Short mmCIF file of C-alpha atoms and ligand atoms in Angstrom, two decimals:
data_model
loop_
_atom_site.label_atom_id
_atom_site.label_comp_id
_atom_site.label_asym_id
_atom_site.label_seq_id
_atom_site.Cartn_x
_atom_site.Cartn_y
_atom_site.Cartn_z
CA UNK A 710 64.21 135.09 114.09
CA UNK A 711 65.43 133.02 116.69
CA UNK A 712 64.66 129.42 115.59
CA UNK A 713 62.62 129.17 118.75
CA UNK A 714 60.13 131.07 116.60
CA UNK A 715 61.13 130.38 113.96
CA UNK A 716 59.31 126.74 114.55
CA UNK A 717 55.80 128.64 115.38
CA UNK A 718 55.99 131.00 112.81
CA UNK A 719 58.67 130.29 109.48
CA UNK A 720 56.73 130.41 106.39
CA UNK A 721 53.20 130.62 108.14
CA UNK A 722 51.01 134.43 107.55
CA UNK A 723 47.07 133.83 109.11
CA UNK A 724 44.68 132.72 106.60
CA UNK A 725 43.41 135.38 103.32
CA UNK A 726 40.16 134.29 103.53
CA UNK A 727 38.99 133.53 106.79
CA UNK A 728 42.34 135.27 108.92
CA UNK A 729 42.61 131.40 110.18
CA UNK A 730 45.86 131.49 113.15
CA UNK A 731 47.13 128.10 111.61
CA UNK A 732 47.32 126.79 107.74
CA UNK A 733 44.39 125.40 106.46
CA UNK A 734 44.27 121.93 105.11
CA UNK A 735 44.14 123.01 100.93
CA UNK A 736 43.22 118.95 100.08
CA UNK A 737 42.77 120.48 96.30
CA UNK A 738 43.87 117.81 94.05
CA UNK A 739 43.70 121.67 91.33
CA UNK A 740 42.94 125.18 91.38
CA UNK A 741 40.69 127.33 89.66
CA UNK A 742 42.04 129.46 86.73
CA UNK A 743 41.07 133.17 86.70
CA UNK A 744 41.92 133.62 83.54
CA UNK A 745 44.22 131.68 80.38
CA UNK A 746 47.77 130.98 82.28
CA UNK A 747 46.65 133.13 85.41
CA UNK A 748 46.06 131.49 88.44
CA UNK A 749 46.63 132.80 92.32
CA UNK A 750 50.13 130.49 92.57
CA UNK A 751 49.05 127.04 92.36
CA UNK A 752 47.30 124.35 89.55
CA UNK A 753 47.89 121.20 90.76
CA UNK A 754 49.00 119.82 94.15
CA UNK A 755 51.78 117.32 93.17
CA UNK A 756 53.90 120.71 91.66
CA UNK A 757 52.58 123.16 94.84
CA UNK A 758 50.18 123.60 97.13
CA UNK A 759 49.59 126.33 99.77
CA UNK A 760 49.53 124.00 103.21
CA UNK A 761 53.05 122.08 101.43
CA UNK A 762 54.39 125.40 100.72
CA UNK A 763 53.75 126.97 104.43
CA UNK A 764 55.70 123.34 105.24
CA UNK A 765 58.00 124.09 103.41
CA UNK A 766 59.26 128.22 104.14
CA UNK A 767 59.36 126.53 107.96
CA UNK A 768 62.17 123.87 106.93
CA UNK A 769 64.12 126.21 104.62
CA UNK A 770 63.96 128.73 108.10
CA UNK A 771 65.23 125.88 110.52
CA UNK A 772 68.07 124.54 108.70
CA UNK A 773 68.45 127.73 106.92
CA UNK A 774 68.97 127.41 103.22
CA UNK A 775 66.95 128.19 100.02
CA UNK A 776 65.00 125.32 98.89
CA UNK A 777 62.63 122.66 100.62
CA UNK A 778 60.13 120.48 99.39
CA UNK A 779 58.05 118.23 101.30
CA UNK A 780 58.51 114.25 100.12
CA UNK A 781 55.92 111.53 101.31
CA UNK A 782 58.74 109.77 103.36
CA UNK A 783 61.78 109.46 103.86
CA UNK A 784 63.06 106.80 102.02
CA UNK A 785 61.48 109.14 99.90
CA UNK A 786 63.77 111.87 100.21
CA UNK A 787 66.78 109.96 100.07
CA UNK A 788 65.27 108.22 96.22
CA UNK A 789 64.27 111.70 95.19
CA UNK A 790 67.62 112.72 95.87
CA UNK A 791 69.34 109.78 94.78
CA UNK A 792 66.83 110.34 91.44
CA UNK A 793 70.27 113.76 89.97
CA UNK A 794 73.18 111.08 89.70
CA UNK A 795 73.47 109.00 86.34
CA UNK A 796 74.58 105.56 85.42
CA UNK A 797 78.39 105.35 86.01
CA UNK A 798 78.00 107.60 88.98
CA UNK A 799 79.78 106.47 91.84
CA UNK A 800 78.60 107.50 95.90
CA UNK A 801 80.50 106.99 98.64
CA UNK A 802 78.04 106.20 101.95
CA UNK A 803 78.67 105.13 105.93
CA UNK A 804 79.47 101.83 106.97
CA UNK A 805 76.96 102.35 109.60
CA UNK A 806 73.22 104.85 107.09
CA UNK A 807 70.24 103.55 108.03
CA UNK A 808 69.28 99.50 106.56
CA UNK A 809 66.50 101.54 104.06
CA UNK A 810 69.36 104.26 103.36
CA UNK A 811 71.77 100.78 102.24
CA UNK A 812 68.79 98.89 100.43
CA UNK A 813 68.09 101.19 98.26
CA UNK A 814 71.71 101.89 96.99
CA UNK A 815 72.46 98.87 97.16
CA UNK A 816 68.91 98.18 94.76
CA UNK A 817 70.94 101.32 92.72
CA UNK A 818 74.08 99.29 92.13
CA UNK A 819 72.52 96.54 90.50
CA UNK A 820 69.22 98.03 88.44
CA UNK A 821 71.02 101.51 87.62
CA UNK A 822 74.55 100.64 88.12
CA UNK A 823 75.37 103.11 89.96
CA UNK A 824 77.94 102.72 92.42
CA UNK A 825 78.63 101.97 96.14
CA UNK A 826 81.36 101.89 97.94
CA UNK A 827 80.38 101.42 102.31
CA UNK A 828 83.33 102.89 104.27
CA UNK A 829 83.61 104.40 107.94
CA UNK A 830 83.05 108.61 107.89
CA UNK A 831 84.58 108.08 111.34
CA UNK A 832 88.28 109.23 110.05
CA UNK A 833 87.50 111.71 107.27
CA UNK A 834 91.19 110.07 105.92
CA UNK A 835 89.62 106.78 104.22
CA UNK A 836 86.83 108.05 101.63
CA UNK A 837 90.64 109.00 99.78
CA UNK A 838 91.70 105.71 99.23
CA UNK A 839 87.87 105.98 97.23
CA UNK A 840 87.16 108.77 95.43
CA UNK A 841 88.20 108.72 91.77
CA UNK A 842 87.69 110.53 87.94
CA UNK A 843 83.16 108.93 88.83
CA UNK A 844 83.15 109.82 92.20
CA UNK A 845 79.67 112.91 92.62
CA UNK A 846 78.96 112.46 96.17
CA UNK A 847 79.46 111.36 100.00
CA UNK A 848 76.63 110.42 101.62
CA UNK A 849 76.75 110.94 105.37
CA UNK A 850 74.62 110.64 108.53
CA UNK A 851 75.41 111.36 111.97
CA UNK A 852 75.04 110.79 114.44
CA UNK A 853 74.37 106.64 112.71
CA UNK A 854 71.85 104.48 113.34
CA UNK A 855 72.24 102.29 115.51
CA UNK A 856 75.96 103.19 117.05
CA UNK A 857 75.68 106.28 117.74
CA UNK A 858 78.65 106.97 115.65
CA UNK A 859 79.48 110.03 114.08
CA UNK A 860 80.90 112.01 111.10
CA UNK A 861 82.29 115.67 110.56
CA UNK A 862 80.41 117.03 108.18
CA UNK A 863 83.02 119.91 108.16
CA UNK A 864 86.11 118.20 107.27
CA UNK A 865 83.84 116.04 104.77
CA UNK A 866 82.51 118.40 103.06
CA UNK A 867 86.06 120.78 103.14
CA UNK A 868 87.06 117.21 101.60
CA UNK A 869 84.24 116.68 99.06
CA UNK A 870 84.31 119.83 97.65
CA UNK A 871 87.88 120.71 97.15
CA UNK A 872 87.06 117.45 94.60
CA UNK A 873 84.13 118.34 93.39
CA UNK A 874 81.80 116.30 95.23
CA UNK A 875 78.61 116.74 96.74
CA UNK A 876 78.00 116.54 99.89
CA UNK A 877 74.39 115.30 101.55
CA UNK A 878 73.35 114.95 105.23
CA UNK A 879 71.07 112.76 106.72
CA UNK A 880 70.19 114.82 109.65
CA UNK A 881 66.85 113.06 111.05
CA UNK A 882 68.94 111.94 114.77
CA UNK A 883 68.88 115.35 115.81
CA UNK A 884 66.60 117.34 113.39
CA UNK A 885 67.96 120.80 112.64
CA UNK A 886 67.28 121.44 115.88
CA UNK A 887 70.06 120.04 117.07
CA UNK A 888 72.38 120.57 113.95
CA UNK A 889 72.71 123.02 110.90
CA UNK A 890 74.59 120.84 107.91
CA UNK A 891 74.70 123.50 106.39
CA UNK A 892 76.35 126.26 107.98
CA UNK A 893 79.06 122.79 107.84
CA UNK A 894 79.82 122.35 104.22
CA UNK A 895 76.90 121.15 103.27
CA UNK A 896 74.67 120.20 99.65
CA UNK A 897 72.11 118.49 100.82
CA UNK A 898 70.34 118.27 103.76
CA UNK A 899 67.70 115.00 104.48
CA UNK A 900 65.40 114.02 106.46
CA UNK A 901 62.69 111.70 107.92
CA UNK A 902 59.68 114.46 109.57
CA UNK A 903 58.19 110.48 110.31
CA UNK A 904 61.09 111.15 112.97
CA UNK A 905 61.34 114.30 115.96
CA UNK A 906 60.18 116.58 113.48
CA UNK A 907 56.53 115.50 113.79
CA UNK A 908 57.61 113.63 117.08
CA UNK A 909 54.33 112.58 117.67
CA UNK A 910 54.04 108.76 115.92
CA UNK A 911 51.29 110.30 113.78
CA UNK A 912 52.90 110.22 110.11
CA UNK A 913 55.47 109.60 107.12
CA UNK A 914 56.94 112.11 106.03
CA UNK A 915 59.77 113.21 104.62
CA UNK A 916 62.11 116.50 102.60
CA UNK A 917 64.90 116.98 100.91
CA UNK A 918 66.64 120.70 101.70
CA UNK A 919 69.41 122.32 99.36
CA UNK A 920 71.24 125.51 99.59
CA UNK A 921 72.06 126.75 95.79
CA UNK A 922 70.15 127.78 92.47
CA UNK A 923 71.02 125.04 91.14
CA UNK A 924 70.24 121.63 93.23
CA UNK A 925 66.88 123.52 94.15
CA UNK A 926 65.45 123.28 90.85
CA UNK A 927 66.87 119.41 90.17
CA UNK A 928 65.01 118.63 93.31
CA UNK A 929 62.12 120.89 92.58
CA UNK A 930 62.25 119.06 89.12
CA UNK A 931 62.63 115.51 90.81
CA UNK A 932 60.19 115.35 92.54
CA UNK A 933 57.69 117.45 90.25
CA UNK A 934 58.47 114.40 87.64
CA UNK A 935 58.99 111.25 90.26
CA UNK A 936 56.12 111.95 91.26
CA UNK A 937 56.92 111.96 95.65
CA UNK A 938 55.46 115.56 97.02
CA UNK A 939 54.05 114.63 99.95
CA UNK A 940 50.46 115.47 101.29
CA UNK A 941 48.18 118.92 102.41
CA UNK A 942 47.17 116.87 105.43
CA UNK A 943 50.81 115.21 106.06
CA UNK A 944 52.47 118.60 105.80
CA UNK A 945 49.90 120.57 108.62
CA UNK A 946 50.33 117.81 110.99
CA UNK A 947 54.46 117.99 110.53
CA UNK A 948 53.62 122.00 111.10
CA UNK A 949 51.97 121.18 113.69
CA UNK A 950 54.54 118.72 115.50
CA UNK A 951 56.87 121.46 114.80
CA UNK A 952 55.59 123.57 116.37
CA UNK A 953 57.09 122.41 119.98
CA UNK A 954 60.39 121.15 118.24
CA UNK A 955 62.66 122.74 120.52
CA UNK A 956 60.71 122.39 124.46
CA UNK A 957 60.38 118.29 123.14
CA UNK A 958 64.60 118.03 121.66
CA UNK A 959 65.57 119.63 125.85
CA UNK A 960 63.23 117.10 126.96
CA UNK A 961 64.07 114.01 124.97
CA UNK A 962 67.91 114.64 125.27
CA UNK A 963 67.44 115.18 129.63
CA UNK A 964 66.20 111.40 129.13
CA UNK A 965 68.16 109.74 127.44
CA UNK A 966 71.53 110.86 129.44
CA UNK A 967 69.83 110.07 132.14
CA UNK A 968 69.42 106.47 130.18
CA UNK A 969 73.09 106.52 128.64
CA UNK A 970 74.48 107.05 132.72
CA UNK A 971 71.91 104.96 133.80
CA UNK A 972 73.02 101.53 131.68
CA UNK A 973 76.57 102.76 132.01
CA UNK A 974 76.86 101.50 135.47
CA UNK A 975 74.12 99.20 134.85
CA UNK A 976 76.19 95.54 135.47
CA UNK A 977 74.48 93.49 132.76
CA UNK A 978 75.08 95.71 130.01
CA UNK A 979 78.83 95.97 128.36
CA UNK A 980 78.59 98.82 126.48
CA UNK A 981 76.99 101.87 125.48
CA UNK A 982 76.79 104.30 122.89
CA UNK A 983 75.56 108.04 122.86
CA UNK A 984 77.91 111.17 121.99
CA UNK A 985 76.73 112.39 125.41
CA UNK A 986 79.16 110.62 127.39
CA UNK A 987 82.43 110.58 128.17
CA UNK A 988 83.25 107.51 127.11
CA UNK A 989 82.29 107.73 123.43
CA UNK A 990 84.92 108.34 120.93
CA UNK A 991 84.09 110.90 120.01
CA UNK A 992 82.38 112.96 122.12
CA UNK A 993 84.76 115.51 121.57
CA UNK A 994 83.44 116.18 117.71
CA UNK A 995 79.92 115.95 119.15
CA UNK A 996 80.75 118.62 121.70
CA UNK A 997 81.72 120.77 118.66
CA UNK A 998 79.54 119.92 115.87
CA UNK A 999 76.36 119.13 117.66
CA UNK A 1000 74.15 121.74 119.91
CA UNK A 1001 72.54 119.03 122.02
CA UNK A 1002 73.75 115.07 121.91
CA UNK A 1003 70.08 113.18 121.27
CA UNK A 1004 67.71 111.25 122.58
CA UNK A 1005 68.69 107.96 120.39
CA UNK A 1006 70.77 105.28 123.05
CA UNK A 1007 72.22 101.86 122.23
CA UNK A 1008 74.15 99.56 124.29
CA UNK A 1009 75.13 96.22 123.43
CA UNK A 1010 74.09 93.22 126.30
CA UNK A 1011 75.93 90.97 128.19
CA UNK A 1012 74.42 88.16 127.63
CA UNK A 1013 72.55 85.83 125.92
CA UNK A 1014 69.73 86.37 123.26
CA UNK A 1015 67.91 84.53 124.94
CA UNK A 1016 68.73 87.87 127.49
CA UNK A 1017 68.88 89.93 124.22
CA UNK A 1018 64.78 88.69 124.00
CA UNK A 1019 64.02 89.00 127.54
CA UNK A 1020 64.71 93.01 127.77
CA UNK A 1021 63.20 93.82 124.37
CA UNK A 1022 60.09 92.24 125.42
CA UNK A 1023 60.05 92.51 129.25
CA UNK A 1024 59.13 96.63 129.28
CA UNK A 1025 56.27 98.15 130.17
CA UNK A 1026 56.83 101.45 129.11
CA UNK A 1027 59.30 101.45 125.93
CA UNK A 1028 56.88 99.83 123.46
CA UNK A 1029 58.95 97.09 120.87
CA UNK A 1030 58.30 99.01 117.91
CA UNK A 1031 61.27 100.06 115.11
CA UNK A 1032 61.10 103.26 114.85
CA UNK A 1033 62.02 107.39 117.00
CA UNK A 1034 61.76 110.21 118.11
CA UNK A 1035 57.89 110.06 118.87
CA UNK A 1036 57.29 111.55 122.27
CA UNK A 1037 56.44 108.08 123.81
CA UNK A 1038 60.02 105.52 124.37
CA UNK A 1039 60.29 103.13 122.05
CA UNK A 1040 63.25 100.39 122.03
CA UNK A 1041 63.40 97.51 119.28
CA UNK A 1042 66.80 94.17 118.27
CA UNK A 1043 69.12 96.58 114.84
CA UNK A 1044 69.94 93.32 113.85
CA UNK A 1045 65.64 91.37 113.44
CA UNK A 1046 64.21 94.59 113.20
CA UNK A 1047 65.44 98.31 111.88
CA UNK A 1048 68.80 96.62 110.28
CA UNK A 1049 67.72 93.40 108.97
CA UNK A 1050 67.65 94.21 105.78
CA UNK A 1051 71.02 94.34 105.57
CA UNK A 1052 72.85 91.13 105.16
CA UNK A 1053 74.62 90.05 108.36
CA UNK A 1054 78.39 90.46 107.25
CA UNK A 1055 78.30 94.12 106.49
CA UNK A 1056 76.07 94.34 109.70
CA UNK A 1057 77.94 92.64 111.84
CA UNK A 1058 81.50 94.84 109.69
CA UNK A 1059 79.66 98.03 110.77
CA UNK A 1060 79.40 96.67 114.73
CA UNK A 1061 76.08 95.64 114.65
CA UNK A 1062 76.01 92.49 116.88
CA UNK A 1063 72.95 90.55 117.83
CA UNK A 1064 72.86 91.90 121.09
CA UNK A 1065 73.00 95.05 120.65
CA UNK A 1066 69.41 96.92 121.33
CA UNK A 1067 68.12 100.60 120.13
CA UNK A 1068 66.43 102.68 121.74
CA UNK A 1069 64.95 106.04 121.63
CA UNK A 1070 63.46 107.73 124.89
CA UNK A 1071 60.81 109.76 124.67
CA UNK A 1072 59.17 112.97 127.29
CA UNK A 1073 57.89 110.52 130.05
CA UNK A 1074 59.00 111.54 133.41
CA UNK A 1075 63.14 109.61 133.43
CA UNK A 1076 62.26 108.37 136.92
CA UNK A 1077 59.38 105.85 135.48
CA UNK A 1078 61.48 104.29 133.07
CA UNK A 1079 64.72 104.48 134.65
CA UNK A 1080 62.66 101.89 136.19
CA UNK A 1081 61.14 100.14 133.45
CA UNK A 1082 64.37 99.25 131.91
CA UNK A 1083 66.29 98.52 134.98
CA UNK A 1084 63.20 95.86 136.26
CA UNK A 1085 63.93 94.49 132.26
CA UNK A 1086 67.47 94.16 132.39
CA UNK A 1087 66.68 92.14 136.18
C1 PLP B 2574 63.79 106.70 109.23
C2 PLP B 2574 65.40 107.41 108.31
C3 PLP B 2574 64.89 107.18 107.00
C4 PLP B 2574 63.40 106.39 106.69
O1 PLP B 2574 62.42 107.47 106.55
P1 PLP B 2574 60.92 107.09 106.17
O2 PLP B 2574 60.58 107.87 106.28
O3 PLP B 2574 60.92 106.08 107.52
O4 PLP B 2574 60.60 106.28 105.08
C5 PLP B 2574 65.76 106.67 106.53
N1 PLP B 2574 67.02 107.56 107.19
C6 PLP B 2574 66.69 107.96 108.38
C7 PLP B 2574 68.62 108.01 109.59
C8 PLP B 2574 65.81 107.10 109.65
O5 PLP B 2574 65.20 107.40 111.12
#
């Protein structure tokens, strides 16, 4: 089946009890046994739930892999994956990853002696000097948050495979519609389903996906042991959101392109970060690796911090809020909001200055969005 058909049909079938066309919400902690050792496939919701299973089967089809586990948040997905490593292991992570990811990795380093090297992976070869016998994995986020830098997943995973390392990709920014990391050689994919997959800013959720019997079993075991699994109602919401993923992603991208071009030509804007602009240093990689350029646009304002604040509070349609990937447009300040948990030194080394503003471009009418930004920029 095509991707678009799978968004609607994969993993779901009319309900066996009453023929409900939409997947029922099995809001039940436990399931009755028919006899000793005999049940209908589910015994306790932490270990498995029919509504969660429908979402997991759907996600598996969309990412093209053998296993998916739906968890409570994107951070729960990341926590669950990191729990497969051991004290003494080393991980290499892209230097401008999601703020919550770098915070968690640093905590692991302090508490559990899992060493993390944050490095610039835009040049794949930068990885090589950091690999030693303790290195177990490379953590990739592409496009990155908030600067939309890209990492060549195929190159990284080939190099990692040669040296026995796992490649883990956070695919939140493009969703499986926009990018297919498993086809490029990734071993594990994580999602914050809070963002584009759900797409309506009304749930927090996450998912861990894998494509080998060994990792599938390890990750399922870990999620059940940690108790990071998603709730049935949340799974139902995400499943509902996914049905319009393709339509939404097309509109997000159409609007984001219009916004990026508008900002690129605006005299008060120093720099625009959008992989769809020919001026983006990795535009060619974006065309090769991604199906779409996505709905996120960041830019650096020319001006003082007061000017930055005026733009952040001056828009009416773009709401000042963290998060991304919902139908409504958002504006935020990475230095004091999404990336405040990164220390200043690490943040500035990664290029996230105080003048960087990030937009999650929604699916409103693009003329209205441009007018709103134009007014706030003055
Ligand atoms: C939001 C986000 C996360 C964390 O997800 P939550 O659902 O907020 O826990 C992880 N990675 C990326 C790229 C994100 O945007």
